[in-house]
XYZ file of C-alpha atoms in Angstrom:
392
model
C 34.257 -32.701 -5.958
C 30.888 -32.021 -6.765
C 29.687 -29.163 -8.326
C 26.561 -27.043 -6.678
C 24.184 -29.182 -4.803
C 20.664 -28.000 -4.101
C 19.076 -29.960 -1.207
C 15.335 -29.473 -0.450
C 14.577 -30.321 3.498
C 11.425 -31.087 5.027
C 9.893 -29.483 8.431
C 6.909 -29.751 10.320
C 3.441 -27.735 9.263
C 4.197 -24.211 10.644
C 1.564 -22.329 12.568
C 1.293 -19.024 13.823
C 3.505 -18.240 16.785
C 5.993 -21.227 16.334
C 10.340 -20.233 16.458
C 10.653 -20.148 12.566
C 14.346 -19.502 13.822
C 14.569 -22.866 16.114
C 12.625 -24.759 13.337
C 14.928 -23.868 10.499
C 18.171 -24.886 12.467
C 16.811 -28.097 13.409
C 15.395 -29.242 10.653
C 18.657 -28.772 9.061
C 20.480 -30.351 11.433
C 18.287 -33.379 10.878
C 18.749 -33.105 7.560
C 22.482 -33.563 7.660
C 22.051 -36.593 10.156
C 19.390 -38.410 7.991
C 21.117 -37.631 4.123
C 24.669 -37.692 5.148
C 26.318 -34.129 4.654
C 27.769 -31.489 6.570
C 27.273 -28.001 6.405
C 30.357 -25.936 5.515
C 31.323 -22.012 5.362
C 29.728 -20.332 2.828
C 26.959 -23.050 2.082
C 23.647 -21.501 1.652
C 20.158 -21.819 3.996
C 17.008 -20.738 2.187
C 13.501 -20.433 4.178
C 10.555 -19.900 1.765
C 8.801 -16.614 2.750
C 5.290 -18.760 2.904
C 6.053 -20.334 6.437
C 7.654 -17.026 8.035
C 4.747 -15.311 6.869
C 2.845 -18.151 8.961
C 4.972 -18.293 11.856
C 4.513 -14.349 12.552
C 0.398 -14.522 11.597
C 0.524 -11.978 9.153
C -2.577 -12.786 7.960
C -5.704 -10.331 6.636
C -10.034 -10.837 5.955
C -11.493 -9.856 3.156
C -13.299 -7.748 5.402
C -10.619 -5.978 6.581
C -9.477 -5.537 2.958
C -12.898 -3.720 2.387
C -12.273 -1.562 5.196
C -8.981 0.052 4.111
C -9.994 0.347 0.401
C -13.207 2.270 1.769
C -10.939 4.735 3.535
C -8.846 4.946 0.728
C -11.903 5.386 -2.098
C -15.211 6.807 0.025
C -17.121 7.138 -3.949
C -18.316 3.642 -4.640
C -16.970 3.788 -7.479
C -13.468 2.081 -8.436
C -10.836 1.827 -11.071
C -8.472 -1.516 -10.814
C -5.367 -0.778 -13.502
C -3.579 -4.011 -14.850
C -4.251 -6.661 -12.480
C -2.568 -10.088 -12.987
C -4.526 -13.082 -13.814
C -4.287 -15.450 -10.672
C -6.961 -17.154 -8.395
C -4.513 -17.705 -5.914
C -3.095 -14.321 -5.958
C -5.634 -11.538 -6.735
C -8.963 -13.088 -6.904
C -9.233 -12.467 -2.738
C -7.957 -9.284 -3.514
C -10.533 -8.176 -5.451
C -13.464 -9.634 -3.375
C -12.227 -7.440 -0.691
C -12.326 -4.189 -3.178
C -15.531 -5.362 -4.568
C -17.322 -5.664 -1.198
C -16.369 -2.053 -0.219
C -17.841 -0.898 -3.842
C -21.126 -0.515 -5.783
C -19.294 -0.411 -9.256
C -15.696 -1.823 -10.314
C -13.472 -0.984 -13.500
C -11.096 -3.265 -14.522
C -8.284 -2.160 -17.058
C -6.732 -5.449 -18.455
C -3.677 -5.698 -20.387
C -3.682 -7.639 -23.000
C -2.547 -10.224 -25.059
C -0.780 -11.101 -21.815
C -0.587 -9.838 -18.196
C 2.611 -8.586 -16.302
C 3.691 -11.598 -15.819
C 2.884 -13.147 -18.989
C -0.534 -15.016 -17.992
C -2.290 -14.869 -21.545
C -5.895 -13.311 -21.585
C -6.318 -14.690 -25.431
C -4.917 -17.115 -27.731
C -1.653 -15.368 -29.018
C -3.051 -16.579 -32.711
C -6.322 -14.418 -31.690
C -3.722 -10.885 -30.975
C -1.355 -11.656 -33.778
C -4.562 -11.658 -36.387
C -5.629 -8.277 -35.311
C -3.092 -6.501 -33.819
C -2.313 -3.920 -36.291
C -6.573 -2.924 -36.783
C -5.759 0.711 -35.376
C -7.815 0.138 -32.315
C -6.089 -0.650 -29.490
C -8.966 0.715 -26.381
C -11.501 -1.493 -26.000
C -14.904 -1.630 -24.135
C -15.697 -5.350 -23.341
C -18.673 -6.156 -26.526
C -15.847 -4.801 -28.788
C -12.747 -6.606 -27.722
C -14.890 -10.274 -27.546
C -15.832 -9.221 -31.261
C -11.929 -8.753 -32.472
C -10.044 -11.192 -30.194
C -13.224 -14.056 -29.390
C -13.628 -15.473 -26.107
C -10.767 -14.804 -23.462
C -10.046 -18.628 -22.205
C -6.596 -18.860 -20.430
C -4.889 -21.647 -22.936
C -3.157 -23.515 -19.752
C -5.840 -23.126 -16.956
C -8.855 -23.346 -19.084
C -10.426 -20.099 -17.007
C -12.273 -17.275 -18.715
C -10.720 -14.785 -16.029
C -13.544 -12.420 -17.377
C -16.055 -14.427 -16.196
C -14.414 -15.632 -12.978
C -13.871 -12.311 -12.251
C -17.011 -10.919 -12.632
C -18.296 -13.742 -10.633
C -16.342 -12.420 -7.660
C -17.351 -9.120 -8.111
C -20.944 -9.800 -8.646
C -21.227 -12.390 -5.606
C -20.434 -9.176 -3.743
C -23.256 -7.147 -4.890
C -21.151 -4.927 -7.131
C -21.362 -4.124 -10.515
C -18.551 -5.597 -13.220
C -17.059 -2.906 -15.979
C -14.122 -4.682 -17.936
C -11.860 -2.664 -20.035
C -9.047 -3.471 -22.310
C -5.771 -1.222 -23.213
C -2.307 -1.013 -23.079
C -2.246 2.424 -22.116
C -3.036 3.039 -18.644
C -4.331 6.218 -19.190
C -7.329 4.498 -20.737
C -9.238 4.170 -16.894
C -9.425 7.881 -16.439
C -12.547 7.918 -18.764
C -14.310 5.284 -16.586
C -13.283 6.246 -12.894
C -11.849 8.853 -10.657
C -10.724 6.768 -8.128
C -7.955 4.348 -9.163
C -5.831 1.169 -7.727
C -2.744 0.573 -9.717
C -2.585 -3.525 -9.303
C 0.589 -4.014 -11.139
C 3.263 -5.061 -9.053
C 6.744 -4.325 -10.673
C 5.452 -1.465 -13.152
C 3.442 0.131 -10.419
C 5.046 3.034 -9.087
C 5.412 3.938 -13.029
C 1.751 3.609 -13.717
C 0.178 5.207 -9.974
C 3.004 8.604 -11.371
C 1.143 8.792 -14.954
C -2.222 8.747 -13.775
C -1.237 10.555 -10.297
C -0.397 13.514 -13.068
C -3.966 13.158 -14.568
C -6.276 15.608 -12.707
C -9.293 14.782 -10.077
C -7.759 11.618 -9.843
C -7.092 9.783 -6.325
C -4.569 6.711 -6.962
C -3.189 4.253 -5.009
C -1.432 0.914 -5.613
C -1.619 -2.041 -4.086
C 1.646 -1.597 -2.075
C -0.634 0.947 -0.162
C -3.200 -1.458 0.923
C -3.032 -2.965 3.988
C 0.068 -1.004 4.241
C -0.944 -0.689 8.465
C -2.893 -2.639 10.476
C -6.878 -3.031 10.151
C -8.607 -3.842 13.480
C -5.513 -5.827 14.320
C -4.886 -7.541 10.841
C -2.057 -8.360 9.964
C -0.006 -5.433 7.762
C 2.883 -5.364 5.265
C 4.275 -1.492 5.603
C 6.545 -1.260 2.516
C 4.258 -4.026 0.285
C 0.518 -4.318 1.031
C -1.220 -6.557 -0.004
C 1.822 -6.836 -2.749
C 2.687 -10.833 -2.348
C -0.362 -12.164 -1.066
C -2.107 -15.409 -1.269
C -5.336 -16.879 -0.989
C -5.385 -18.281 2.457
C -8.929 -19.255 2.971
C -12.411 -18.082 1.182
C -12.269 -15.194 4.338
C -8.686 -14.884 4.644
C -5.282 -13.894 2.759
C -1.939 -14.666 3.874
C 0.215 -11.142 3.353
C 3.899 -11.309 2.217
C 6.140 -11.831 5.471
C 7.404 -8.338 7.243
C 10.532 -7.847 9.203
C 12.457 -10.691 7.940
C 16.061 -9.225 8.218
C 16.143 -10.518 11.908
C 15.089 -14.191 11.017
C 18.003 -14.612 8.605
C 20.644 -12.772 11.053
C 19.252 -15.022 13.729
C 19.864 -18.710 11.746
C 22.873 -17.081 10.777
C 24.070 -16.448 14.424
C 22.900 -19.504 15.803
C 24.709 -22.034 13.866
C 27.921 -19.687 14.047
C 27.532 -20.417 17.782
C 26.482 -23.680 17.925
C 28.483 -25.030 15.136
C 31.557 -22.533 14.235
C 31.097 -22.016 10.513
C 29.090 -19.105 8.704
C 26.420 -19.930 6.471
C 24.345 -17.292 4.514
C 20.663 -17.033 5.079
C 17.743 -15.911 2.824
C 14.154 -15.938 2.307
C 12.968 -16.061 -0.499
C 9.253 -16.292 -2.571
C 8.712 -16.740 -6.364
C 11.451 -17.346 -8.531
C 12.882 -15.040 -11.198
C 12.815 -17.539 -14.161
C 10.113 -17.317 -17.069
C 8.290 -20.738 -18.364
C 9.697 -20.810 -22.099
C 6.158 -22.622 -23.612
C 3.753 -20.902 -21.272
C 5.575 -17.428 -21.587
C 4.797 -16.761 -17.650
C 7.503 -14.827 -15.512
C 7.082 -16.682 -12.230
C 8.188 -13.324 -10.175
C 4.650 -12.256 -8.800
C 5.963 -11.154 -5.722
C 7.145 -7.736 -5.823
C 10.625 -8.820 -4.920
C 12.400 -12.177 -4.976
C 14.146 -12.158 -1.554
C 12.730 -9.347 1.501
C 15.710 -10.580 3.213
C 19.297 -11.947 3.155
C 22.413 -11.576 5.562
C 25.262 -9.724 4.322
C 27.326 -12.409 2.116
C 24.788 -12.954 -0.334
C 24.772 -9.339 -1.442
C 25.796 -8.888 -5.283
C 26.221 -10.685 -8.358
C 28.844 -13.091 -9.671
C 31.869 -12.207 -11.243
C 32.795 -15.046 -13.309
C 34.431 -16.235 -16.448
C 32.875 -17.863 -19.396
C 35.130 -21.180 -19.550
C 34.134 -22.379 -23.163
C 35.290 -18.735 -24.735
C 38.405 -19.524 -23.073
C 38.991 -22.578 -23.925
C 38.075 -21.690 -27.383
C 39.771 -18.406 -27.626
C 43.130 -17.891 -25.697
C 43.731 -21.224 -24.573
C 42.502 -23.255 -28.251
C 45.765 -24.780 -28.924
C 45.910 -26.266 -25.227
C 44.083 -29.680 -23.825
C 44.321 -32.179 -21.037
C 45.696 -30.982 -17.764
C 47.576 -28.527 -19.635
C 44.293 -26.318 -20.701
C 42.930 -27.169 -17.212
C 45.909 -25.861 -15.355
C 45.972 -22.743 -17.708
C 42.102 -21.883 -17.093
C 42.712 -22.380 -13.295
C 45.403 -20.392 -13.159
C 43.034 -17.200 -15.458
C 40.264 -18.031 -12.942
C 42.748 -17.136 -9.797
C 44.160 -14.173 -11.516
C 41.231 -12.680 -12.834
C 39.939 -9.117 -12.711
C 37.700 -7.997 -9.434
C 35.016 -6.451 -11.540
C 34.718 -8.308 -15.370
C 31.870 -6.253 -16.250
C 32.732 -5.541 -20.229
C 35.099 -8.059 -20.698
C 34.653 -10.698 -23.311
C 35.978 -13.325 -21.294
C 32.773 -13.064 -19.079
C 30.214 -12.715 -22.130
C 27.351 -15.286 -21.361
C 27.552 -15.122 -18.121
C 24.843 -14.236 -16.064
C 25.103 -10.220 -14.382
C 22.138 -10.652 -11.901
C 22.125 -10.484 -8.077
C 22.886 -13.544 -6.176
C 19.547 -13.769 -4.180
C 17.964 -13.243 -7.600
C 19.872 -16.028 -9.104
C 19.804 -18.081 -5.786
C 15.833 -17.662 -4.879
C 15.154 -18.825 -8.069
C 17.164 -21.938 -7.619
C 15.225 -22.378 -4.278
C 11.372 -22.263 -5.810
C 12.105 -24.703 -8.616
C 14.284 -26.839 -5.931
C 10.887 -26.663 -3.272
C 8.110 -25.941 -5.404
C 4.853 -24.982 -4.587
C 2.701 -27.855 -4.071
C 3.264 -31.327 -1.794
C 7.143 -31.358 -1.098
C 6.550 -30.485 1.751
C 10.739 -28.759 1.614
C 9.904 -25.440 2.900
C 13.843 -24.935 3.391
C 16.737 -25.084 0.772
C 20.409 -26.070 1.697
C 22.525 -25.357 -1.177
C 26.153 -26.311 -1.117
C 29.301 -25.366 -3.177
C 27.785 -22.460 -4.946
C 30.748 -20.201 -4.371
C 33.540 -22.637 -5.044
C 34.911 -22.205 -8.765
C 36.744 -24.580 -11.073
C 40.346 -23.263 -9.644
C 39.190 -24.792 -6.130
């Protein structure tokens, strides 16, 4: 038999309004037709969050952008804290802060952002990192690290930054520090735009006083003249959409899962789990990027995909308390450890390699390097087997 199968599947161009639900079923249904298979119990359906996001039209303007942050900040004024380096993800974010601002503050981390996008050449940080300055004003961090050129991309995000800033009339302040604490002599009005470190970082500078801070999870956190709205994220998970327009990260998602889930119970007699799911969870070993700028990997998943595995490592038996076995007699001995073993191995050696991290963590990851992000056009992932062991 084989072992886990991931399966990308192709679907039409999804526009706002269409049955994401109906769509999903069908095109795997088509997909079993055209490539031979059959779904089974316990085989996994993955929907990218992208295409839910465009089937329910959660979708924002700049301008509306503008709006909330000038509710939220009424000085013109504004501090950004630890933004990521993206021109897909935050680069329409910040047009939308700039346009609602006369002056904006940007705090970058460096030698790398959250997620491991280098500002410098890691050569440039090693020489100098142990100077005793470690705040930096813009003049004096060019002078000790050089020119900030993104080694992959080729982008100066400095100065494609303060191009977006300045093509919106504002002013362009660039800062450099580890320590978020670092803003506060710049700006009283603050935007934490880290995404997994943020609630951290909006508490310490929340504790400063005369400071009003908010992170991006608050913006766009309810609808702006009928924009579209993500209540627990923001503008957390966006993407560039169009030069006006961002697409947010989709809301309300538990029901879309639940409802694939239900239909093909009905229609077809066997339960299949059901996620969405946006970046993966895996970091690029030469580029040094953690793919996970979304704040979470899956918003939604029905109930069987809750928890991690609980598995054996088979080489450290095999080399341990089975070494003096081989052939069908090891194999028969490991099957027969894999059927007895413990419901919880957490501690034991005979799980030591294995990986202790949530399915849909483990599983959405799977999913974005299986679909990818550019011209697959396999906005859904059937993956088969996944829960079937070497004792099955």
């Amino acid at each position: 038999m084989a072992g886990v199968i991931s399966r990308g599947v192709q679907g039409p161009i999804i526009r706002e309004g269409d049955d994401i639900v109906d769509i999903v079923v069908k095109s795997v249904y088509a997909s079993e037709a055209e490539d031979n298979y059959s779904l089974k119990n316990r085989d996994i359906i993955a929907v990218t969050e992208s295409v839910v996001a465009r089937a329910q039209g959660n979708y924002v303007t700049v301008d509306q952008v503008a709006e909330d942050i000038a509710a939220k900040f009424p000085a013109k004024k504004l501090g950004l804290v630890f933004p990521i380096l993206s021109r897909n993800r935050f680069s329409m974010c910040l047009k939308g802060m700039a346009r609602a601002m006369d002056e904006v503050v940007i705090l970058f981390s460096y030698p790398n952002d959250e997620v491991g996008n280098p500002l410098m050449e890691r050569s440039a940080y090693v020489k100098n990192r142990y100077s005793g300055v470690y705040d930096f004003e813009e003049a004096a961090f060019i002078d000790t690290f050089g020119s900030p050129v993104h080694p992959f991309t080729g982008v100066n995000y400095l100065d494609f930054y303060r191009q977006v800033i300045e093509a919106e009339g504002a002013k362009a302040t660039f800062v450099f520090s580890n320590d978020c604490r670092y803003i506060a002599q710049f700006c009283d009005q603050i935007l934490c735009c880290d995404i997994h470190t943020r609630n951290e970082t909006r508490d310490t500078l929340a504790a400063m006083p005369g400071k009003t801070v908010y992170t991006l999870a608050d913006v766009m956190a309810a609808p702006v003249d009928g924009s579209g709205y993500h209540d627990q994220y923001g503008l957390l998970g966006s993407n560039k959409a169009t030069e006006e327009k961002l697409k947010l990260f989709p809301r309300s998602c538990q029901p879309v899962v639940d409802a694939i889930q239900a239909r093909i119970q009905k229609e077809r007699g066997i339960q299949v789990e059901v996620m969405v799911y946006g970046d993966g969870a895996f970091k690029d070993p030469i580029g040094g990027i953690w793919e996970l700028a979304d704040p979470v990997v899956s918003p939604a998943y029905t109930a069987g995909l809750a928890g991690k595995p609980n598995e054996l490592k088979l080489k450290f038996l095999a080399d341990n308390d089975f070494a003096d076995l081989s052939g069908d007699e090891l194999k028969a001995a490991i099957q027969k450890e894999i059927k007895s073993k413990h419901h919880d191995l957490v501690g034991n050696m005979s799980s030591e390699g294995t990986t202790p991290r949530q399915y849909t963590d483990l599983l959405g990851s799977l999913c974005d390097l299986t679909s990818g992000s550019g011209d697959k056009g396999t906005p859904f992932i059937v993956i088969q087997n996944y829960f079937t062991n070497y004792a099955e």
